[in-house]
Structures are given as structure tokens and as C-alpha cells.
mmCIF file of C-alpha atoms in Angstrom:
data_model
loop_
_atom_site.group_PDB
_atom_site.id
_atom_site.type_symbol
_atom_site.label_atom_id
_atom_site.label_comp_id
_atom_site.label_asym_id
_atom_site.label_seq_id
_atom_site.Cartn_x
_atom_site.Cartn_y
_atom_site.Cartn_z
ATOM 1 C CA MET A 1 9.717 0.191 176.150
ATOM 2 C CA PHE A 2 11.710 -0.060 172.903
ATOM 3 C CA SER A 3 12.374 -3.816 172.891
ATOM 4 C CA ARG A 4 10.103 -4.479 169.911
ATOM 5 C CA PHE A 5 12.117 -2.103 167.702
ATOM 6 C CA LYS A 6 14.986 -4.533 167.247
ATOM 7 C CA ARG A 7 16.212 -2.950 164.004
ATOM 8 C CA LEU A 8 16.121 0.636 165.237
ATOM 9 C CA LYS A 9 19.356 2.481 164.472
ATOM 10 C CA SER A 10 18.570 6.074 165.474
ATOM 11 C CA LEU A 11 16.516 7.330 168.433
ATOM 12 C CA ASP A 12 15.754 11.033 169.019
ATOM 13 C CA LEU A 13 14.546 11.816 172.563
ATOM 14 C CA GLN A 14 15.711 15.415 172.830
ATOM 15 C CA GLN A 15 13.518 18.183 174.305
ATOM 16 C CA ASN A 16 11.238 15.858 176.251
ATOM 17 C CA GLU A 17 11.761 16.968 179.879
ATOM 18 C CA ILE A 18 13.209 13.518 180.652
ATOM 19 C CA SER A 19 14.640 13.446 184.185
ATOM 20 C CA LYS A 20 15.259 9.736 184.760
ATOM 21 C CA ILE A 21 16.183 6.730 182.600
ATOM 22 C CA GLU A 22 15.771 3.195 183.962
ATOM 23 C CA SER A 23 18.715 0.816 183.618
ATOM 24 C CA ASP A 24 16.862 -1.438 181.148
ATOM 25 C CA ALA A 25 15.112 1.329 179.188
ATOM 26 C CA PHE A 26 17.000 0.525 175.983
ATOM 27 C CA PHE A 27 16.737 -3.255 176.269
ATOM 28 C CA GLY A 28 16.653 -4.905 172.831
ATOM 29 C CA LEU A 29 18.181 -1.989 170.902
ATOM 30 C CA ASN A 30 21.336 -3.868 169.941
ATOM 31 C CA LYS A 31 21.385 -2.237 166.488
ATOM 32 C CA LEU A 32 21.149 1.336 167.780
ATOM 33 C CA THR A 33 23.993 3.606 166.625
ATOM 34 C CA THR A 34 22.635 7.114 167.386
ATOM 35 C CA LEU A 35 20.926 8.323 170.569
ATOM 36 C CA LEU A 36 19.954 11.964 171.161
ATOM 37 C CA LEU A 37 19.243 12.904 174.799
ATOM 38 C CA GLN A 38 20.175 16.586 174.769
ATOM 39 C CA HIS A 39 17.879 19.377 176.051
ATOM 40 C CA ASN A 40 16.311 17.324 178.842
ATOM 41 C CA GLN A 41 16.384 17.375 182.668
ATOM 42 C CA ILE A 42 18.698 14.428 183.314
ATOM 43 C CA LYS A 43 20.941 14.862 186.359
ATOM 44 C CA VAL A 44 22.306 11.349 186.866
ATOM 45 C CA LEU A 45 22.931 8.469 184.466
ATOM 46 C CA THR A 46 24.942 5.273 184.860
ATOM 47 C CA GLU A 47 26.903 3.142 182.436
ATOM 48 C CA GLU A 48 24.399 0.298 182.911
ATOM 49 C CA VAL A 49 21.852 2.134 180.767
ATOM 50 C CA PHE A 50 23.993 1.549 177.665
ATOM 51 C CA ILE A 51 24.770 -2.158 178.128
ATOM 52 C CA TYR A 52 22.055 -3.045 175.621
ATOM 53 C CA THR A 53 23.340 -0.659 172.924
ATOM 54 C CA PRO A 54 26.754 -2.146 172.008
ATOM 55 C CA LEU A 55 26.897 -0.445 168.583
ATOM 56 C CA LEU A 56 26.204 3.046 169.922
ATOM 57 C CA SER A 57 28.609 5.463 168.221
ATOM 58 C CA TYR A 58 26.868 8.851 168.569
ATOM 59 C CA LEU A 59 25.434 10.039 171.896
ATOM 60 C CA ARG A 60 24.307 13.594 172.653
ATOM 61 C CA LEU A 61 23.990 14.579 176.338
ATOM 62 C CA TYR A 62 24.543 18.349 176.422
ATOM 63 C CA ASP A 63 22.076 20.856 177.909
ATOM 64 C CA ASN A 64 21.163 18.587 180.806
ATOM 65 C CA PRO A 65 21.661 19.679 184.460
ATOM 66 C CA TRP A 66 24.316 17.072 185.253
ATOM 67 C CA HIS A 67 24.969 16.575 188.967
ATOM 68 C CA CYS A 68 28.662 15.676 188.949
ATOM 69 C CA MET A 69 29.037 13.528 192.023
ATOM 70 C CA CYS A 70 29.804 9.878 192.754
ATOM 71 C CA GLU A 71 26.709 8.488 190.987
ATOM 72 C CA LEU A 72 28.003 9.840 187.680
ATOM 73 C CA GLU A 73 31.418 8.167 187.852
ATOM 74 C CA THR A 74 30.613 5.095 185.729
ATOM 75 C CA LEU A 75 29.110 7.235 182.953
ATOM 76 C CA VAL A 76 32.129 9.550 182.899
ATOM 77 C CA SER A 77 34.503 6.581 182.783
ATOM 78 C CA MET A 78 32.594 5.123 179.825
ATOM 79 C CA LEU A 79 32.628 8.420 177.910
ATOM 80 C CA GLN A 80 36.390 8.736 178.324
ATOM 81 C CA ILE A 81 37.237 5.379 176.694
ATOM 82 C CA PRO A 82 39.128 6.215 173.446
ATOM 83 C CA ARG A 83 36.736 4.258 171.222
ATOM 84 C CA ASN A 84 33.822 6.385 172.533
ATOM 85 C CA ARG A 85 35.158 9.621 171.086
ATOM 86 C CA ASN A 86 31.718 10.639 169.764
ATOM 87 C CA LEU A 87 29.798 9.996 172.967
ATOM 88 C CA GLY A 88 28.802 12.834 175.268
ATOM 89 C CA ASN A 89 30.685 15.696 173.618
ATOM 90 C CA TYR A 90 29.921 19.172 175.071
ATOM 91 C CA ALA A 91 28.012 17.863 178.113
ATOM 92 C CA LYS A 92 28.824 19.973 181.213
ATOM 93 C CA CYS A 93 28.252 19.801 184.958
ATOM 94 C CA GLU A 94 25.514 21.994 186.407
ATOM 95 C CA SER A 95 26.119 21.143 190.077
ATOM 96 C CA PRO A 96 27.616 21.217 192.661
ATOM 97 C CA PRO A 97 28.797 24.828 192.264
ATOM 98 C CA ALA A 98 32.490 23.849 192.404
ATOM 99 C CA MET A 99 32.032 21.643 189.322
ATOM 100 C CA LYS A 100 29.780 23.910 187.267
ATOM 101 C CA ASN A 101 30.637 24.180 183.533
ATOM 102 C CA LYS A 102 33.274 21.452 183.675
ATOM 103 C CA LYS A 103 33.002 19.069 180.725
ATOM 104 C CA LEU A 104 32.193 15.452 181.552
ATOM 105 C CA LEU A 105 34.872 14.287 179.136
ATOM 106 C CA GLN A 106 37.531 16.170 181.100
ATOM 107 C CA LEU A 107 36.605 15.119 184.632
ATOM 108 C CA LYS A 108 38.871 12.918 186.726
ATOM 109 C CA PRO A 109 37.355 10.113 188.825
ATOM 110 C CA GLU A 110 38.775 11.544 192.038
ATOM 111 C CA GLU A 111 36.908 14.800 191.360
ATOM 112 C CA LEU A 112 33.594 12.966 191.455
ATOM 113 C CA CYS A 113 34.042 10.837 194.560
ATOM 114 C CA ASP A 114 36.776 9.698 196.896
ATOM 115 C CA GLU A 115 37.289 6.192 198.309
ATOM 116 C CA GLU A 116 35.182 6.868 201.398
ATOM 117 C CA GLU A 117 32.241 8.009 199.306
ATOM 118 C CA ARG A 118 32.536 4.921 197.103
ATOM 119 C CA GLU A 119 32.270 2.673 200.179
ATOM 120 C CA GLN A 120 29.280 4.582 201.533
ATOM 121 C CA LEU A 121 27.412 4.642 198.248
ATOM 122 C CA ASP A 122 24.716 1.953 198.496
ATOM 123 C CA PRO A 123 23.737 0.040 195.358
ATOM 124 C CA LYS A 124 20.389 1.031 193.961
ATOM 125 C CA PRO A 125 17.610 -1.362 195.005
ATOM 126 C CA GLN A 126 16.318 -3.795 192.398
ATOM 127 C CA VAL A 127 13.025 -2.554 190.959
ATOM 128 C CA SER A 128 10.393 -5.212 191.552
ATOM 129 C CA GLY A 129 9.382 -7.127 188.440
ATOM 130 C CA ARG A 130 12.368 -6.017 186.359
ATOM 131 C CA PRO A 131 15.110 -8.405 185.228
ATOM 132 C CA PRO A 132 18.597 -7.753 186.613
ATOM 133 C CA VAL A 133 21.006 -5.954 184.335
ATOM 134 C CA ILE A 134 23.490 -8.538 183.086
ATOM 135 C CA ARG A 135 26.491 -7.799 180.928
ATOM 136 C CA PRO A 136 26.715 -9.860 177.740
ATOM 137 C CA GLU A 137 28.887 -12.974 178.091
ATOM 138 C CA ALA A 138 31.116 -11.745 175.269
ATOM 139 C CA ASP A 139 31.051 -7.978 175.057
ATOM 140 C CA SER A 140 33.065 -6.033 172.468
ATOM 141 C CA THR A 141 33.105 -3.003 174.789
ATOM 142 C CA LEU A 142 35.952 -4.806 176.577
ATOM 143 C CA CYS A 143 38.015 -4.382 173.417
ATOM 144 C CA HIS A 144 39.959 -1.422 172.068
ATOM 145 C CA ASN A 145 38.874 0.301 168.874
ATOM 146 C CA TYR A 146 41.511 1.950 166.668
ATOM 147 C CA VAL A 147 40.955 3.914 163.471
ATOM 148 C CA PHE A 148 44.586 4.199 162.339
ATOM 149 C CA PRO A 149 46.019 2.827 160.124
ATOM 150 C CA ILE A 150 42.807 0.807 159.551
ATOM 151 C CA GLN A 151 39.581 0.381 161.520
ATOM 152 C CA THR A 152 40.627 -2.230 164.103
ATOM 153 C CA LEU A 153 38.922 -3.953 167.024
ATOM 154 C CA ASP A 154 41.572 -5.364 169.375
ATOM 155 C CA CYS A 155 40.115 -8.058 171.650
ATOM 156 C CA LYS A 156 43.405 -9.825 172.318
ATOM 157 C CA SER A 157 43.756 -11.520 175.738
ATOM 158 C CA LYS A 158 40.336 -10.486 177.100
ATOM 159 C CA GLU A 159 39.346 -13.906 178.539
ATOM 160 C CA LEU A 160 36.508 -14.132 176.005
ATOM 161 C CA LYS A 161 34.790 -17.520 175.771
ATOM 162 C CA LYS A 162 32.705 -16.596 172.734
ATOM 163 C CA VAL A 163 32.999 -14.284 169.754
ATOM 164 C CA PRO A 164 31.398 -10.932 170.731
ATOM 165 C CA GLY A 165 27.930 -10.551 169.269
ATOM 166 C CA ASN A 166 28.177 -6.784 168.879
ATOM 167 C CA ILE A 167 31.118 -6.281 166.507
ATOM 168 C CA PRO A 168 30.873 -2.835 164.827
ATOM 169 C CA PRO A 169 29.973 -3.311 161.135
ATOM 170 C CA ASP A 170 32.786 -1.079 159.838
ATOM 171 C CA ILE A 171 35.643 -3.078 161.412
ATOM 172 C CA VAL A 172 38.350 -4.069 158.900
ATOM 173 C CA LYS A 173 40.702 -5.933 161.267
ATOM 174 C CA LEU A 174 39.597 -8.059 164.231
ATOM 175 C CA ASP A 175 42.075 -9.575 166.699
ATOM 176 C CA LEU A 176 40.564 -12.271 168.930
ATOM 177 C CA SER A 177 43.821 -14.065 169.662
ATOM 178 C CA TYR A 178 44.782 -15.436 173.093
ATOM 179 C CA ASN A 179 41.243 -15.859 174.402
ATOM 180 C CA LYS A 180 39.299 -18.980 175.434
ATOM 181 C CA ILE A 181 37.024 -19.472 172.437
ATOM 182 C CA SER A 182 36.638 -23.246 172.038
ATOM 183 C CA GLN A 183 34.281 -23.282 169.059
ATOM 184 C CA LEU A 184 32.893 -21.053 166.316
ATOM 185 C CA ARG A 185 29.117 -21.105 166.003
ATOM 186 C CA PRO A 186 27.010 -20.311 162.897
ATOM 187 C CA LYS A 187 27.060 -16.709 161.621
ATOM 188 C CA GLU A 188 29.560 -15.498 164.226
ATOM 189 C CA PHE A 189 30.660 -12.586 162.023
ATOM 190 C CA GLU A 190 27.583 -11.959 159.862
ATOM 191 C CA ASP A 191 27.418 -8.201 160.628
ATOM 192 C CA ALA A 192 31.148 -7.581 160.016
ATOM 193 C CA HIS A 193 30.772 -7.140 156.268
ATOM 194 C CA GLU A 194 33.951 -5.068 155.852
ATOM 195 C CA LEU A 195 36.244 -7.487 157.709
ATOM 196 C CA LYS A 196 39.477 -8.262 155.832
ATOM 197 C CA LYS A 197 41.811 -9.542 158.574
ATOM 198 C CA LEU A 198 40.730 -11.999 161.276
ATOM 199 C CA ASN A 199 43.070 -13.375 163.954
ATOM 200 C CA LEU A 200 41.717 -16.340 165.936
ATOM 201 C CA SER A 201 45.065 -17.828 166.943
ATOM 202 C CA SER A 202 45.801 -19.300 170.393
ATOM 203 C CA ASN A 203 42.224 -19.913 171.521
ATOM 204 C CA GLY A 204 41.892 -23.674 171.803
ATOM 205 C CA ILE A 205 39.316 -23.793 168.983
ATOM 206 C CA GLY A 206 38.362 -27.412 168.344
ATOM 207 C CA PHE A 207 35.297 -27.036 166.134
ATOM 208 C CA ILE A 208 34.184 -24.609 163.410
ATOM 209 C CA ASP A 209 30.574 -24.729 162.268
ATOM 210 C CA PRO A 210 30.230 -24.801 158.456
ATOM 211 C CA ALA A 211 28.333 -21.484 158.633
ATOM 212 C CA ALA A 212 30.723 -19.745 161.056
ATOM 213 C CA PHE A 213 32.308 -17.526 158.384
ATOM 214 C CA LEU A 214 29.066 -16.857 156.520
ATOM 215 C CA GLY A 215 29.081 -13.344 155.055
ATOM 216 C CA LEU A 216 32.847 -12.749 155.232
ATOM 217 C CA THR A 217 33.090 -12.308 151.482
ATOM 218 C CA HIS A 218 35.830 -9.651 151.788
ATOM 219 C CA LEU A 219 38.099 -11.569 154.174
ATOM 220 C CA GLU A 220 41.702 -11.720 152.938
ATOM 221 C CA GLU A 221 43.680 -13.014 155.936
ATOM 222 C CA LEU A 222 42.649 -15.685 158.455
ATOM 223 C CA ASP A 223 44.890 -16.866 161.306
ATOM 224 C CA LEU A 224 43.817 -20.152 162.913
ATOM 225 C CA SER A 225 47.238 -21.151 164.212
ATOM 226 C CA ASN A 226 47.843 -22.687 167.654
ATOM 227 C CA ASN A 227 44.368 -24.136 168.214
ATOM 228 C CA ASN A 228 42.946 -27.662 168.616
ATOM 229 C CA LEU A 229 41.719 -28.183 165.060
ATOM 230 C CA GLN A 230 41.909 -31.712 163.642
ATOM 231 C CA ASN A 231 39.946 -31.084 160.427
ATOM 232 C CA PHE A 232 37.372 -28.807 158.787
ATOM 233 C CA ASP A 233 33.779 -29.849 158.191
ATOM 234 C CA TYR A 234 32.648 -29.568 154.591
ATOM 235 C CA GLY A 235 31.606 -25.986 153.784
ATOM 236 C CA VAL A 236 33.628 -24.077 156.391
ATOM 237 C CA LEU A 237 35.611 -22.111 153.791
ATOM 238 C CA GLU A 238 32.972 -21.718 151.079
ATOM 239 C CA ASP A 239 32.195 -18.015 151.715
ATOM 240 C CA LEU A 240 35.829 -16.875 151.725
ATOM 241 C CA TYR A 241 35.988 -15.871 148.058
ATOM 242 C CA PHE A 242 38.877 -13.409 148.418
ATOM 243 C CA LEU A 243 41.013 -15.223 150.984
ATOM 244 C CA LYS A 244 44.748 -14.787 150.312
ATOM 245 C CA LEU A 245 46.542 -15.922 153.490
ATOM 246 C CA LEU A 246 45.616 -18.794 155.820
ATOM 247 C CA TRP A 247 47.680 -19.701 158.910
ATOM 248 C CA LEU A 248 47.180 -23.314 160.046
ATOM 249 C CA ARG A 249 50.348 -24.199 161.967
ATOM 250 C CA ASP A 250 50.417 -25.693 165.476
ATOM 251 C CA ASN A 251 47.121 -27.569 165.194
ATOM 252 C CA PRO A 252 46.794 -31.337 165.836
ATOM 253 C CA TRP A 253 45.709 -32.151 162.269
ATOM 254 C CA ARG A 254 44.413 -35.717 162.102
ATOM 255 C CA CYS A 255 45.118 -37.436 158.804
ATOM 256 C CA ASP A 256 42.029 -39.470 158.031
ATOM 257 C CA TYR A 257 39.249 -39.062 155.486
ATOM 258 C CA ASN A 258 37.904 -35.928 157.243
ATOM 259 C CA ILE A 259 41.023 -33.913 156.331
ATOM 260 C CA HIS A 260 40.360 -34.297 152.592
ATOM 261 C CA TYR A 261 37.959 -31.337 152.344
ATOM 262 C CA LEU A 262 40.556 -28.845 153.597
ATOM 263 C CA TYR A 263 43.275 -30.251 151.350
ATOM 264 C CA TYR A 264 41.185 -30.210 148.186
ATOM 265 C CA TRP A 265 39.767 -26.745 148.920
ATOM 266 C CA LEU A 266 43.314 -25.390 149.122
ATOM 267 C CA LYS A 267 44.284 -27.350 146.026
ATOM 268 C CA HIS A 268 41.397 -25.820 144.088
ATOM 269 C CA HIS A 269 41.959 -22.294 145.459
ATOM 270 C CA TYR A 270 45.584 -22.102 144.398
ATOM 271 C CA ASN A 271 45.811 -18.338 145.080
ATOM 272 C CA VAL A 272 45.429 -18.949 148.832
ATOM 273 C CA HIS A 273 48.842 -19.145 150.502
ATOM 274 C CA TYR A 274 48.960 -21.176 153.701
ATOM 275 C CA ASN A 275 51.327 -22.876 156.136
ATOM 276 C CA GLY A 276 51.333 -25.542 158.831
ATOM 277 C CA LEU A 277 49.206 -28.260 157.225
ATOM 278 C CA GLU A 278 51.061 -31.273 158.598
ATOM 279 C CA CYS A 279 49.780 -34.562 160.043
ATOM 280 C CA LYS A 280 50.061 -34.865 163.833
ATOM 281 C CA THR A 281 48.009 -38.051 164.259
ATOM 282 C CA PRO A 282 47.796 -40.998 163.861
ATOM 283 C CA GLU A 283 51.377 -41.891 164.689
ATOM 284 C CA GLU A 284 52.055 -43.655 161.370
ATOM 285 C CA TYR A 285 51.531 -40.388 159.466
ATOM 286 C CA LYS A 286 53.018 -37.978 162.000
ATOM 287 C CA GLY A 287 55.165 -35.354 160.287
ATOM 288 C CA TRP A 288 53.778 -36.018 156.810
ATOM 289 C CA PRO A 289 52.488 -33.148 154.679
ATOM 290 C CA VAL A 290 48.721 -33.589 154.440
ATOM 291 C CA GLY A 291 48.959 -33.707 150.646
ATOM 292 C CA LYS A 292 51.267 -36.702 150.855
ATOM 293 C CA TYR A 293 48.808 -38.500 153.119
ATOM 294 C CA VAL A 294 45.838 -37.787 150.825
ATOM 295 C CA ARG A 295 47.680 -39.235 147.830
ATOM 296 C CA SER A 296 48.652 -42.340 149.796
ATOM 297 C CA TYR A 297 45.024 -42.834 150.787
ATOM 298 C CA TYR A 298 44.121 -43.813 147.241
ATOM 299 C CA GLU A 299 47.184 -45.878 146.398
ATOM 300 C CA GLU A 300 47.367 -49.635 146.589
ATOM 301 C CA CYS A 301 50.438 -50.361 148.682
ATOM 302 C CA PRO A 302 51.703 -53.198 150.906
ATOM 303 C CA LYS A 303 50.776 -53.118 154.598
ATOM 304 C CA ASP A 304 54.160 -51.742 155.594
ATOM 305 C CA LYS A 305 54.043 -49.243 152.750
ATOM 306 C CA LEU A 306 55.908 -46.087 153.689
ATOM 307 C CA PRO A 307 58.186 -47.071 156.591
ATOM 308 C CA ALA A 308 59.684 -49.889 154.481
ATOM 309 C CA TYR A 309 59.501 -48.108 151.123
ATOM 310 C CA PRO A 310 60.275 -44.429 151.604
ATOM 311 C CA GLU A 311 61.066 -44.152 147.908
ATOM 312 C CA THR A 312 57.391 -44.747 147.129
ATOM 313 C CA PHE A 313 56.846 -40.988 147.350
ATOM 314 C CA ASP A 314 59.089 -38.628 145.471
ATOM 315 C CA GLN A 315 59.434 -35.344 147.365
ATOM 316 C CA ASP A 316 59.902 -33.528 144.072
ATOM 317 C CA THR A 317 56.472 -34.459 142.739
ATOM 318 C CA GLU A 318 54.137 -31.781 141.473
ATOM 319 C CA ASP A 319 51.994 -31.803 144.629
ATOM 320 C CA ASP A 320 54.986 -31.494 146.961
ATOM 321 C CA ASP A 321 56.317 -28.606 144.878
ATOM 322 C CA TRP A 322 52.897 -26.992 145.133
ATOM 323 C CA GLU A 323 52.870 -27.320 148.927
ATOM 324 C CA LYS A 324 56.423 -25.983 149.211
ATOM 325 C CA ILE A 325 55.623 -22.949 147.046
ATOM 326 C CA HIS A 326 52.668 -22.027 149.265
ATOM 327 C CA ARG A 327 54.642 -22.622 152.456
ATOM 328 C CA ASP A 328 57.594 -20.565 151.240
ATOM 329 C CA HIS A 329 55.395 -17.775 149.918
ATOM 330 C CA THR A 330 53.637 -17.421 153.270
ATOM 331 C CA ALA A 331 56.971 -17.375 155.098
ATOM 332 C CA LYS A 332 58.266 -14.609 152.831
ATOM 333 C CA LYS A 333 55.577 -12.322 154.205
ATOM 334 C CA HIS A 334 57.717 -12.037 157.345
ATOM 335 C CA ARG A 335 61.155 -11.638 155.773
ATOM 336 C CA VAL A 336 63.144 -8.457 155.208
ATOM 337 C CA ARG A 337 65.997 -8.132 152.724
ATOM 338 C CA ILE A 338 68.626 -5.419 153.325
ATOM 339 C CA THR A 339 71.007 -4.497 150.522
ATOM 340 C CA ILE A 340 74.083 -2.345 151.255
ATOM 341 C CA VAL A 341 75.571 -0.486 148.318
ATOM 342 C CA GLY A 342 79.204 0.535 148.818
#
């Protein structure tokens, strides 16, 4: 019904005598933030109706004759999630008589139906010709939304295999650590314009598309530690104009020509403090700072260059000092100094 209005953000359906809403009625409205359904004749509604509106932040349901029984349990559970604090305020039960005037936001699941009723409740038959309702593969509704001290979406350890495609646009901090995201595709975060802190650590990420961070012009902190990154393709970091901190440790960085882009980007953007950029492969360079490898790449040395001539590289050179300063500065972010005055 509304699928062609892909950019619709507000939908007013109040005072229409609506009594039933199909599970896929709002299909395609993935930009919708406001939905007004008050002053209608709706008695029952399920959570499935709102699967296609991941950005919904204001929902009005009051002045409907809500029948507060087992069929309403999924809706009530959805309304009571902390991040949905502006959904369904003031809506009250109309029936059965024992539940009349109780607010949906204050109901307990056991008040709506007991275990026996749950077992007896048959699933609604599939309407012929309609596609089945399928939850998105990576759904941000699995995450927790906090507003204090900053607007945060916590998706840590949610078994996500992809970056959610419905990240609220006002999120400042996004934690996607400890999931199963193996790669970052183009424009993964294009709607998260306010994002300043992004944690992608401990995911097993092995590839980042050059356009993955497109639009993150306000990003200040990026944690890519403990992944499977060997290098960055040219262009990956080009949109991160205000980046200040970059965590790179515990990745199998491979020291060949493909690592040069990352090294020279950091060299040019000297205000970005980072850690963990150390060769892991091939074996002959294992343990080397990447900067040391890049310099050796252009030098004319004998075949057994560094193992036989360790003095070839002075650890007090300008580049090594530069790497140490950035490594130490990043580490200081986690230190605390206590001074006791007697």
C-alpha cells in the first residue's frame, strides 16, 4: 500500500475507523519515524506490523478499543523496550472488563496470557499471495539504545553477520564489537551522519570496501582491533576528516606493497593517534613496525639485509620516533595518574 513512498517520514492515519492492519501494510517505509494511529477501532496488533519501520520513534495508539489478551503480547513487549520510550504512550485496554483502563506500557506478560494459552494459540494463516514476513538479517532493534551520557546504540555480542541497515540517524556512538561481521560493504553507515565513535573490534573483519565509511565526516574514534585485516584498499580512510584515534592492534598485517596506503595515510594525517600497526607476515618481517618495513622496501640492501645487519636501521630515526609518539599517546588515553599530597 505504501511501498512506493520510500522516503516517507511521517504518516497520519488517525480518525479513520481502522479496525485491522495487515502484517505487511507498512512494507517499504524504512525511513518512517512518526506513525499516528490514534482514534481508530483497532483491537489487536502484533509486533510484526512494525518490522518494516526500523526508524520508528513516535507511535500514537491511544483511543483504540484494545483487547488485552494473548494476541497483544508481542506488541506490549515491543512497547516496553527501553529504546521505545515514545511508542504507544497513553494507550489503554478496553477489554476484557478485568483489564479495562490499564495502560499497555504497564502490563505484564503473564496478565495477557499464561503458558497454556500460548500453546493453544494457533499461528495466523498465511494470506494467499502475500510474501511471508521476514525479519531483516541485521536488525538494529536487537540492540540497546541509550541517551545518556551520549546517544548510543549498543549492538555488542548480538551475533550480527552484517552492519544493521536501519541505524538511527542521531546515533553518536555505535558499538558493533564481538559480532560476526566478516566484511564492510559500501555505504554501511551513510545515514549515521552524527556518528563520532565506532567500535568494530573482535568481528573477524577481513575486507573493508573503499566506500564503507562514506559519509562519516564527523567520526573521531574508530576501533578495528582484533580482526583479520591484512591491509587497507586505497580510499578506505578518505572520508574520515576528523579522525583522532584509530585502534589497529591484533590484526595479521601483511607487510607487502598493499600496506603502503595505510602507512602513508597515517603519516600524512599526523593528528591521528593509532596503535598496533606491526607486521605479522611474511615471517622475515614479523614483529617489525610497518614504517620500518616501508622504508626498507625502497632501500638497496644485500639479500640477507636485516637479519645479518641489524644496525642498518636506527631505532631512533625520525620515523621510529614518530611511530613511538603515536603509540604512546594512544596508550596514555587509558592511564590514570594519582598524586598523594602529604
